[in-house]
Amino acid sequence: MHVRVPLNRPELSILPQPASIVREEGYFQLTQDTVIVTDQETQAIGTLLANMLAPALGFLLSVLTDEHTHLPTISLGIDSQLAHLGQEGYMLKVTAGQATLRAAHPAGVFYATQTLRQLLPVEIFSSTPVSRTWTIPAVSIEDFPRFSWRGCMLDSARHFIPMQEVVKLIDVLAFHKINVLHLHLTDDQGWRIEIKKYPKLTEIGAYRRETVIGHARRPQGYDSTPHGGFYSQDDLREIVAYAADRFMTVVPEIDMPGHAQSAIAAYPELGVLKAPVEVATTWGIHPYLYNPTEAVFQFLKDVLSEVMAIFPSTFIHIGGDEAIKDQWQDSQQVQALIKALKLKDEDELQSWFLSQIRTFLAHNNRRLLGWDEILDGGLPSGATVMSWRGMDGGIMAAQSHHDVVMTPTSSVYLDYYQSNDPAEPLAIGGYLPVDKVYAFDPTPTVLTPEQAQHILGAQCNLWSEYVQTTEHLEYLLFPRAIALSEVVWTPKERLEFSDFRGRLAVHEARLASLNVNFRPVEKLDQEQMFPARADLVVPGGF
Ligand code: TNX
């Protein structure tokens, strides 16, 4: 008998909500006798599942590739018949006798295991053994994502995010079926990636003398405390491999031609002024730009070569944002170049600059991705746009047949305040409560169906100017990144905030067991008590 159940039934609190889920009768019991049976392509996923369940179970389930077992099984496998569910879709059927996880591709089987974890009692997330009966409700699930780009950006440049936190967040984000981790690795306040050919990038560029205290628009002095750190190439390879095992791509960002002060602090000859400058100690837009010369292009190509050797991602993010052009305007040599190239202005020079980089990346079979300022002065051919200053840049790009990732400040900037509560920790500004993230639709209605195909998906961005601890980082991420995960995974017609809220209330016990800090959902009820704060102005390019 098939029963359509209310979506927010606690035992079926799955985040993000699957495309279709039907509760069947009965339960599967997971015991010491249960075995995980896999085929060759899903063996690693089976092992990962066994390892994820082991701490709470207190025993490690065996992973076998022998199909003729008589034991109760969790069966993982590839089934080409499920090609209609796409690259990442899956089927999960649980009966009293067996849990069957199938997909046309391994990514789908991985996502089925993440759903399975959420069907188990919440104690399964405990890091120490819990003695209880482990039941899984009988269900039929067919599930697939709405978008192929389901991302989250972490800013390791403004405040360094330690290795173990990055690894922890990969686990938590993959658990919510996020499949892109965008790492913002370079900025005015710090260079965070080891480059062997240019050791000073990290020797000098990875450290700043001190940091502004309080909000940069209302500074309260400087803290006289050095801040810094960087990832070695081995660290980054470990991050890439860890993410790949969880079907997540790590997209590196090397910002140019602006947000380059830490690189210029390390090698002043890269800059327009050639004068020494230190790694920035305050936030906001800084004027230091790379000089558009052959030597600087060589430097950038050398850096990108090392980046590409670490990151297999097809997309390489080159920033392109907030490059105010004062230094290019004031430089005779740059102005002469603009003339010689018969360009109209500095915006066209930026477009020309990025076209050089685009060509280099294309020779290496990579694609250039940049913030929407790369539209200024003409979009380099084949470039993909990350639309952050609203949706318009993304709309323009999609209309001219370029791929787009939507990431507008108004819907997905997790550095914004999530509440008007005066007790909230200092943030950059803005107001982005979780329900506003949830209401975000990455596909603008003005696009034709063909143009809408260019919307690869969306991501949330967590800029870290005001984020000094991992607890704070997680507090800003959760639950808003989970709301985003549902926006980009679940079919639009299945999205309903009150239902999400109900499931989230159950889910919080899982997050707590996973040692993840989050803003409790019950606090949402208090929100109307707080008057709108005048200081939560939209920061806009701060
Ligand atoms: C704008 S979003 C920036 C970042 C800041 C952020 C703060 C983007 C491409 N550039 O450099 O950290 O605002 O919200």
XYZ file of C-alpha atoms and ligand atoms in Angstrom:
556
model
C 0.000 0.000 0.000
C 1.330 3.463 -0.913
C 0.689 6.259 1.528
C 1.505 9.876 0.711
C 2.859 11.177 3.979
C 2.936 14.724 5.281
C 6.314 16.051 4.208
C 7.459 17.094 7.646
C 7.042 13.747 9.342
C 10.074 13.584 11.654
C 11.316 10.199 10.432
C 11.409 11.617 6.895
C 13.180 14.892 7.617
C 15.569 14.924 4.690
C 17.498 18.031 3.691
C 17.506 18.936 0.879
C 14.001 17.575 0.245
C 14.042 14.773 -2.365
C 12.149 15.163 -5.641
C 9.835 12.328 -4.676
C 9.467 10.237 -1.555
C 6.808 7.692 -0.701
C 6.571 6.028 2.702
C 5.989 2.284 2.437
C 5.004 -0.049 5.233
C 7.516 -1.339 7.752
C 11.133 -0.844 8.647
C 14.545 -2.213 7.748
C 16.621 -3.098 10.783
C 20.307 -2.426 10.681
C 22.261 -4.838 12.896
C 25.759 -6.279 13.258
C 24.711 -8.839 10.620
C 23.913 -6.223 8.009
C 26.393 -6.053 5.158
C 26.998 -3.417 2.549
C 27.148 -5.016 -0.902
C 28.545 -2.970 -3.755
C 29.693 -3.323 -7.324
C 33.167 -2.259 -8.323
C 32.269 1.323 -9.171
C 30.581 1.931 -5.827
C 32.936 0.053 -3.526
C 34.653 3.223 -2.285
C 31.244 4.773 -1.558
C 30.258 1.674 0.414
C 33.431 1.936 2.473
C 32.788 5.628 3.068
C 29.257 4.820 4.242
C 30.510 2.116 6.607
C 33.041 4.565 8.040
C 30.438 7.283 8.474
C 28.098 4.951 10.383
C 30.751 3.217 12.496
C 31.243 5.753 15.347
C 27.575 5.674 16.420
C 27.034 1.970 15.668
C 30.160 0.963 17.512
C 30.956 -1.547 14.764
C 32.101 -1.389 11.162
C 29.720 -2.887 8.601
C 31.427 -5.265 6.163
C 31.649 -4.098 2.579
C 31.395 -7.004 0.129
C 31.260 -7.251 -3.606
C 29.644 -10.694 -3.501
C 26.039 -10.482 -4.669
C 24.928 -13.887 -3.422
C 24.740 -13.072 0.224
C 21.812 -14.185 2.370
C 22.407 -11.536 4.954
C 20.305 -8.376 5.231
C 21.960 -5.944 2.870
C 22.416 -2.342 2.062
C 22.987 -2.777 -1.646
C 24.826 -0.137 -3.678
C 25.215 -0.258 -7.418
C 25.224 1.358 -10.827
C 22.131 0.851 -12.954
C 22.256 2.302 -16.457
C 18.445 2.093 -16.616
C 18.397 5.116 -14.330
C 20.063 7.419 -16.874
C 16.876 9.542 -16.895
C 17.791 10.670 -13.366
C 20.914 12.366 -14.742
C 24.521 12.495 -13.563
C 23.616 12.887 -9.903
C 20.123 11.457 -9.497
C 19.428 8.195 -7.646
C 16.822 5.719 -6.566
C 16.614 4.562 -2.947
C 14.262 1.775 -1.998
C 14.065 0.516 1.551
C 12.022 -2.561 2.410
C 12.005 -4.740 5.518
C 14.554 -7.026 3.855
C 16.944 -4.694 2.061
C 17.989 -1.115 1.340
C 18.726 -0.663 -2.361
C 20.659 2.353 -3.612
C 20.984 2.700 -7.377
C 22.054 5.381 -9.837
C 23.368 5.636 -13.363
C 26.581 7.222 -12.031
C 28.565 6.961 -8.785
C 27.675 10.530 -7.700
C 24.033 9.486 -7.474
C 24.896 6.482 -5.297
C 26.881 8.784 -3.010
C 23.876 11.103 -2.656
C 21.680 8.080 -1.931
C 23.993 7.199 0.976
C 23.663 10.737 2.338
C 19.873 10.427 2.191
C 20.090 7.029 3.876
C 22.031 8.539 6.795
C 19.169 10.996 7.302
C 16.612 8.170 7.354
C 18.363 6.587 10.340
C 17.583 7.782 13.897
C 19.374 11.067 14.679
C 21.681 9.221 17.095
C 23.506 7.845 14.040
C 25.434 11.119 13.991
C 26.876 10.517 17.431
C 30.667 10.318 17.564
C 30.495 7.615 20.262
C 28.611 4.281 20.273
C 24.895 4.475 21.050
C 23.045 1.296 21.957
C 19.575 1.225 20.378
C 17.765 -0.484 17.534
C 18.705 1.082 14.260
C 15.605 1.222 12.088
C 15.199 2.725 8.653
C 11.627 3.445 7.502
C 10.600 1.642 4.312
C 10.518 4.241 1.535
C 10.715 4.657 -2.216
C 12.718 7.703 -3.202
C 13.514 9.012 -6.656
C 15.691 12.044 -6.499
C 17.767 14.306 -8.721
C 19.056 17.885 -8.516
C 17.483 20.950 -10.091
C 20.912 22.486 -10.877
C 24.348 21.065 -11.616
C 26.215 23.894 -9.808
C 25.372 23.800 -6.119
C 28.083 25.824 -4.530
C 29.479 27.467 -1.471
C 32.320 29.994 -1.437
C 34.654 30.242 1.515
C 36.976 33.237 1.885
C 40.256 31.997 3.341
C 41.981 35.253 2.376
C 40.502 37.751 4.842
C 40.730 35.311 7.744
C 42.603 32.082 7.212
C 40.425 28.976 7.569
C 42.470 26.099 9.043
C 42.781 22.822 7.112
C 40.727 20.735 9.532
C 37.838 23.204 9.312
C 37.864 23.114 5.505
C 37.792 19.310 5.634
C 34.964 19.332 8.199
C 32.933 21.742 6.071
C 33.432 19.592 2.959
C 31.781 16.745 4.867
C 28.910 18.866 6.121
C 28.291 20.549 2.765
C 28.450 17.267 0.811
C 25.983 15.848 3.354
C 23.579 18.503 2.005
C 24.428 17.583 -1.604
C 26.480 20.713 -2.274
C 28.922 19.827 -5.057
C 31.135 22.904 -5.549
C 33.495 24.388 -2.992
C 34.799 27.710 -4.291
C 37.926 28.724 -2.394
C 38.782 32.439 -2.460
C 42.533 32.049 -2.027
C 44.008 35.475 -2.677
C 43.056 39.005 -1.718
C 44.500 42.296 -0.520
C 44.687 41.011 3.061
C 46.381 37.679 2.388
C 47.750 35.199 -0.170
C 46.856 31.673 0.964
C 48.233 29.245 -1.644
C 51.838 28.065 -1.804
C 53.367 28.823 -5.215
C 56.750 27.127 -5.553
C 58.109 29.488 -8.186
C 57.295 32.591 -6.123
C 57.947 31.740 -2.460
C 57.521 35.315 -1.260
C 53.817 35.145 -2.107
C 53.365 33.201 1.089
C 56.526 34.217 2.985
C 55.389 37.841 2.811
C 51.918 37.837 1.262
C 50.350 35.334 3.672
C 50.824 37.551 6.712
C 49.504 40.954 7.690
C 50.919 43.010 10.506
C 47.599 43.681 12.197
C 43.884 43.998 11.550
C 41.383 46.807 11.918
C 39.207 46.519 15.029
C 35.438 46.777 14.589
C 33.681 47.656 11.376
C 36.014 49.135 8.769
C 33.553 52.007 8.256
C 33.672 52.792 11.962
C 37.218 51.656 12.839
C 38.247 51.455 16.479
C 41.975 51.237 15.921
C 44.155 48.241 15.034
C 44.783 45.086 17.044
C 48.630 44.982 16.806
C 48.295 41.227 16.238
C 49.768 39.581 13.147
C 47.351 37.348 11.240
C 48.141 34.830 8.557
C 48.555 31.318 7.272
C 48.442 29.485 3.981
C 47.760 26.075 2.475
C 50.753 24.138 1.180
C 50.292 22.455 -2.185
C 50.085 19.139 -0.330
C 47.324 20.559 1.893
C 45.378 21.637 -1.160
C 45.848 18.269 -2.864
C 44.457 16.670 0.269
C 41.461 19.030 0.207
C 40.852 18.299 -3.493
C 41.029 14.524 -2.957
C 38.830 14.624 0.149
C 36.244 16.655 -1.740
C 36.456 14.411 -4.823
C 35.672 11.353 -2.682
C 32.478 13.223 -1.754
C 31.749 14.192 -5.380
C 32.593 17.812 -4.768
C 34.711 19.956 -7.085
C 37.022 22.534 -5.556
C 37.168 25.682 -7.686
C 40.172 27.887 -6.861
C 40.025 31.662 -7.185
C 43.102 33.760 -7.911
C 41.843 37.351 -7.999
C 43.023 39.736 -10.757
C 43.594 42.474 -11.850
C 42.479 43.955 -8.492
C 42.383 42.541 -4.957
C 46.090 42.001 -5.614
C 47.736 43.920 -2.793
C 49.172 40.897 -0.979
C 50.889 39.719 -4.190
C 52.233 43.213 -4.830
C 53.431 43.401 -1.219
C 55.476 40.260 -1.927
C 56.704 41.355 -5.366
C 56.321 45.156 -5.807
C 57.394 44.864 -9.469
C 54.005 43.237 -10.211
C 52.222 46.481 -9.401
C 51.727 49.656 -11.387
C 53.590 51.860 -8.894
C 56.576 49.556 -8.292
C 56.679 51.050 -4.794
C 56.657 48.849 -1.697
C 53.322 48.327 0.008
C 52.333 46.079 2.877
C 49.637 43.420 3.015
C 46.362 45.278 3.679
C 45.221 45.563 7.289
C 41.735 46.913 6.703
C 38.724 45.951 4.568
C 37.125 47.578 1.558
C 38.321 48.240 -1.960
C 42.050 48.819 -2.368
C 43.608 50.519 -5.407
C 46.501 48.103 -6.094
C 46.236 46.568 -9.564
C 48.533 44.252 -11.481
C 50.490 46.054 -14.168
C 49.470 44.799 -17.643
C 52.965 43.886 -18.863
C 54.471 40.753 -20.397
C 56.386 40.042 -17.183
C 53.218 40.201 -15.096
C 51.312 37.964 -17.536
C 54.188 35.499 -17.276
C 53.883 35.618 -13.496
C 50.121 35.017 -13.647
C 50.543 32.147 -16.097
C 53.197 30.580 -13.872
C 50.894 30.899 -10.874
C 47.920 29.482 -12.791
C 50.061 26.582 -14.039
C 50.760 25.570 -10.457
C 47.088 26.122 -9.589
C 45.956 23.879 -12.460
C 48.381 21.169 -11.397
C 46.640 21.053 -8.015
C 43.006 21.625 -8.977
C 41.474 19.413 -11.691
C 38.414 21.719 -11.852
C 37.459 22.728 -15.409
C 36.571 26.173 -14.082
C 39.344 28.424 -12.816
C 38.049 31.563 -11.092
C 40.079 34.677 -11.859
C 38.089 37.149 -9.757
C 37.838 40.325 -11.815
C 35.794 42.149 -9.157
C 36.096 45.636 -7.744
C 39.210 46.661 -9.663
C 39.016 50.431 -9.400
C 41.125 51.761 -12.218
C 42.836 54.805 -10.632
C 46.340 53.359 -10.919
C 45.819 52.402 -14.564
C 44.391 55.880 -15.235
C 47.387 57.601 -13.650
C 50.054 55.498 -15.359
C 51.580 56.841 -18.588
C 52.773 53.381 -19.522
C 49.292 51.858 -19.096
C 47.696 54.718 -21.020
C 50.204 54.182 -23.840
C 49.212 50.509 -23.921
C 45.514 51.411 -24.163
C 46.367 53.615 -27.144
C 48.601 51.058 -28.813
C 45.880 48.395 -28.494
C 43.309 50.903 -29.815
C 41.120 50.364 -26.768
C 38.533 52.819 -25.555
C 39.279 52.885 -21.848
C 40.464 50.995 -18.747
C 37.401 48.726 -18.775
C 38.336 47.540 -22.248
C 41.893 47.076 -21.026
C 40.581 44.820 -18.236
C 38.641 42.853 -20.833
C 41.816 42.551 -22.954
C 43.812 41.573 -19.835
C 41.355 38.801 -18.986
C 41.230 37.645 -22.614
C 44.962 36.880 -22.385
C 44.254 34.773 -19.320
C 41.208 33.158 -20.943
C 43.332 32.077 -23.932
C 45.980 30.636 -21.640
C 43.387 28.711 -19.636
C 41.715 27.473 -22.833
C 45.075 26.093 -24.062
C 45.094 24.085 -20.875
C 41.505 22.899 -21.389
C 40.179 25.052 -18.591
C 37.396 27.605 -18.564
C 37.584 31.122 -17.202
C 35.080 32.020 -14.504
C 34.845 35.524 -13.054
C 32.680 37.933 -11.058
C 30.208 39.968 -13.111
C 32.606 42.912 -13.529
C 34.189 40.811 -16.289
C 31.222 42.001 -18.388
C 32.570 45.573 -18.224
C 34.487 46.423 -21.364
C 33.235 43.266 -23.099
C 33.008 39.690 -21.856
C 36.000 37.554 -22.874
C 34.752 34.877 -25.262
C 33.675 31.677 -23.576
C 33.834 33.220 -20.103
C 31.411 32.109 -17.401
C 29.943 34.787 -15.140
C 29.313 34.693 -11.428
C 26.559 37.255 -10.970
C 26.887 38.916 -7.559
C 25.762 42.548 -7.941
C 22.198 41.321 -8.409
C 20.955 39.124 -11.243
C 21.327 41.562 -14.160
C 24.896 40.633 -15.036
C 23.902 36.993 -15.133
C 20.867 37.770 -17.260
C 22.971 39.701 -19.777
C 25.542 36.925 -19.904
C 22.915 34.197 -20.387
C 21.256 36.255 -23.124
C 24.582 36.345 -24.944
C 24.993 32.553 -24.584
C 27.444 32.556 -21.696
C 27.131 30.216 -18.733
C 26.199 31.772 -15.401
C 26.337 30.977 -11.705
C 23.871 33.091 -9.727
C 25.132 34.476 -6.456
C 23.378 37.817 -5.798
C 24.190 39.698 -2.584
C 20.493 40.137 -1.789
C 19.859 36.375 -1.541
C 23.040 34.449 -0.799
C 25.631 36.672 0.930
C 26.099 34.848 4.177
C 28.356 37.583 5.564
C 25.163 39.639 5.980
C 23.205 39.746 9.259
C 20.711 36.908 9.608
C 18.636 38.722 12.200
C 17.802 42.196 13.494
C 18.622 40.978 16.996
C 21.073 43.546 18.440
C 22.925 40.634 20.067
C 24.056 39.289 16.660
C 27.833 39.286 16.187
C 29.302 42.120 14.110
C 28.698 41.595 10.378
C 29.484 43.582 7.277
C 25.890 44.859 7.036
C 22.855 43.815 5.020
C 19.927 41.700 6.193
C 19.581 38.128 5.003
C 17.427 35.893 7.215
C 17.155 32.213 6.299
C 13.670 32.544 4.767
C 15.018 35.113 2.312
C 17.687 32.647 1.162
C 14.971 30.028 0.841
C 12.847 32.339 -1.343
C 15.674 32.776 -3.854
C 15.033 31.557 -7.401
C 18.259 31.286 -9.433
C 16.395 31.254 -12.757
C 15.227 34.744 -13.765
C 11.772 34.657 -15.352
C 12.861 37.004 -18.170
C 15.043 34.297 -19.737
C 13.782 32.111 -22.565
C 14.031 28.360 -21.918
C 17.194 28.211 -24.085
C 18.797 31.112 -22.225
C 17.814 29.577 -18.885
C 19.908 26.527 -19.829
C 22.937 28.759 -19.236
C 22.084 29.141 -15.547
C 24.335 26.398 -14.194
C 23.092 26.969 -10.677
C 23.832 29.084 -7.656
C 26.052 29.353 -4.637
C 26.232 31.106 -1.309
C 29.274 33.236 -0.529
C 30.781 33.642 2.900
C 33.200 36.577 2.899
C 35.226 36.558 6.076
C 36.225 40.142 6.890
C 34.352 39.893 10.182
C 34.659 36.157 10.721
C 37.539 35.344 13.018
C 36.598 31.947 14.424
C 35.364 28.669 13.010
C 32.333 28.806 15.376
C 31.335 32.124 13.865
C 31.940 30.797 10.352
C 29.592 27.876 10.992
C 27.024 30.131 12.674
C 26.806 32.207 9.490
C 26.716 29.131 7.239
C 24.054 27.177 9.055
C 21.199 26.987 8.493
C 21.402 29.427 5.551
C 23.683 27.203 3.420
C 21.180 24.379 3.994
C 18.375 26.621 2.710
C 20.536 27.274 -0.360
C 21.149 23.541 -0.788
C 17.402 23.007 -1.024
C 16.987 25.916 -3.470
C 19.514 24.360 -5.850
C 18.571 20.701 -5.354
C 14.812 20.372 -4.830
C 12.251 20.864 -7.621
C 10.860 24.392 -7.350
C 7.293 23.207 -6.862
C 8.351 21.187 -3.793
C 9.804 24.197 -1.949
C 7.833 25.339 1.053
C 9.458 27.292 3.858
C 7.207 26.113 6.698
C 7.919 22.513 5.729
C 11.676 23.212 5.478
C 11.493 24.759 8.918
C 9.851 21.665 10.373
C 12.488 19.365 8.904
C 15.258 21.721 10.003
C 14.042 21.501 13.600
C 14.658 17.713 13.437
C 17.903 18.180 11.518
C 19.412 20.421 14.194
C 20.093 17.389 16.402
C 22.175 15.953 13.541
C 24.137 19.179 13.171
C 24.714 19.309 16.922
C 26.041 15.719 16.924
C 28.307 16.575 14.029
C 29.649 19.367 16.210
C 28.429 22.027 13.821
C 27.529 25.434 15.197
C 24.292 26.909 13.848
C 21.667 29.568 14.531
C 18.682 27.739 16.076
C 15.496 27.751 14.058
C 13.398 28.557 17.157
C 14.976 32.008 17.159
C 13.015 32.787 14.018
C 9.893 33.188 16.174
C 11.496 36.111 17.978
C 12.395 37.983 14.827
C 9.309 40.242 14.785
C 10.282 41.527 18.254
C 13.265 43.333 16.842
C 12.888 46.614 14.972
C 14.768 46.826 11.680
C 18.281 48.089 12.376
C 19.288 51.302 10.670
C 22.929 50.188 10.550
C 22.109 47.142 8.446
C 22.532 49.122 5.253
C 23.203 47.111 2.136
C 26.983 47.228 2.003
C 27.197 47.018 -1.792
C 30.711 46.288 -2.892
C 32.327 46.917 0.428
C 32.334 42.340 -2.387
S 31.513 39.853 -3.940
C 33.429 41.586 -2.723
C 34.284 41.009 -1.662
C 33.819 41.435 -0.298
C 32.313 41.378 -0.241
C 31.734 41.658 1.096
C 32.838 40.278 -4.594
C 33.084 39.703 -5.864
N 33.661 41.169 -4.005
O 35.621 41.346 -1.906
O 34.408 40.589 0.635
O 31.786 42.316 -1.162
O 30.351 41.409 1.133
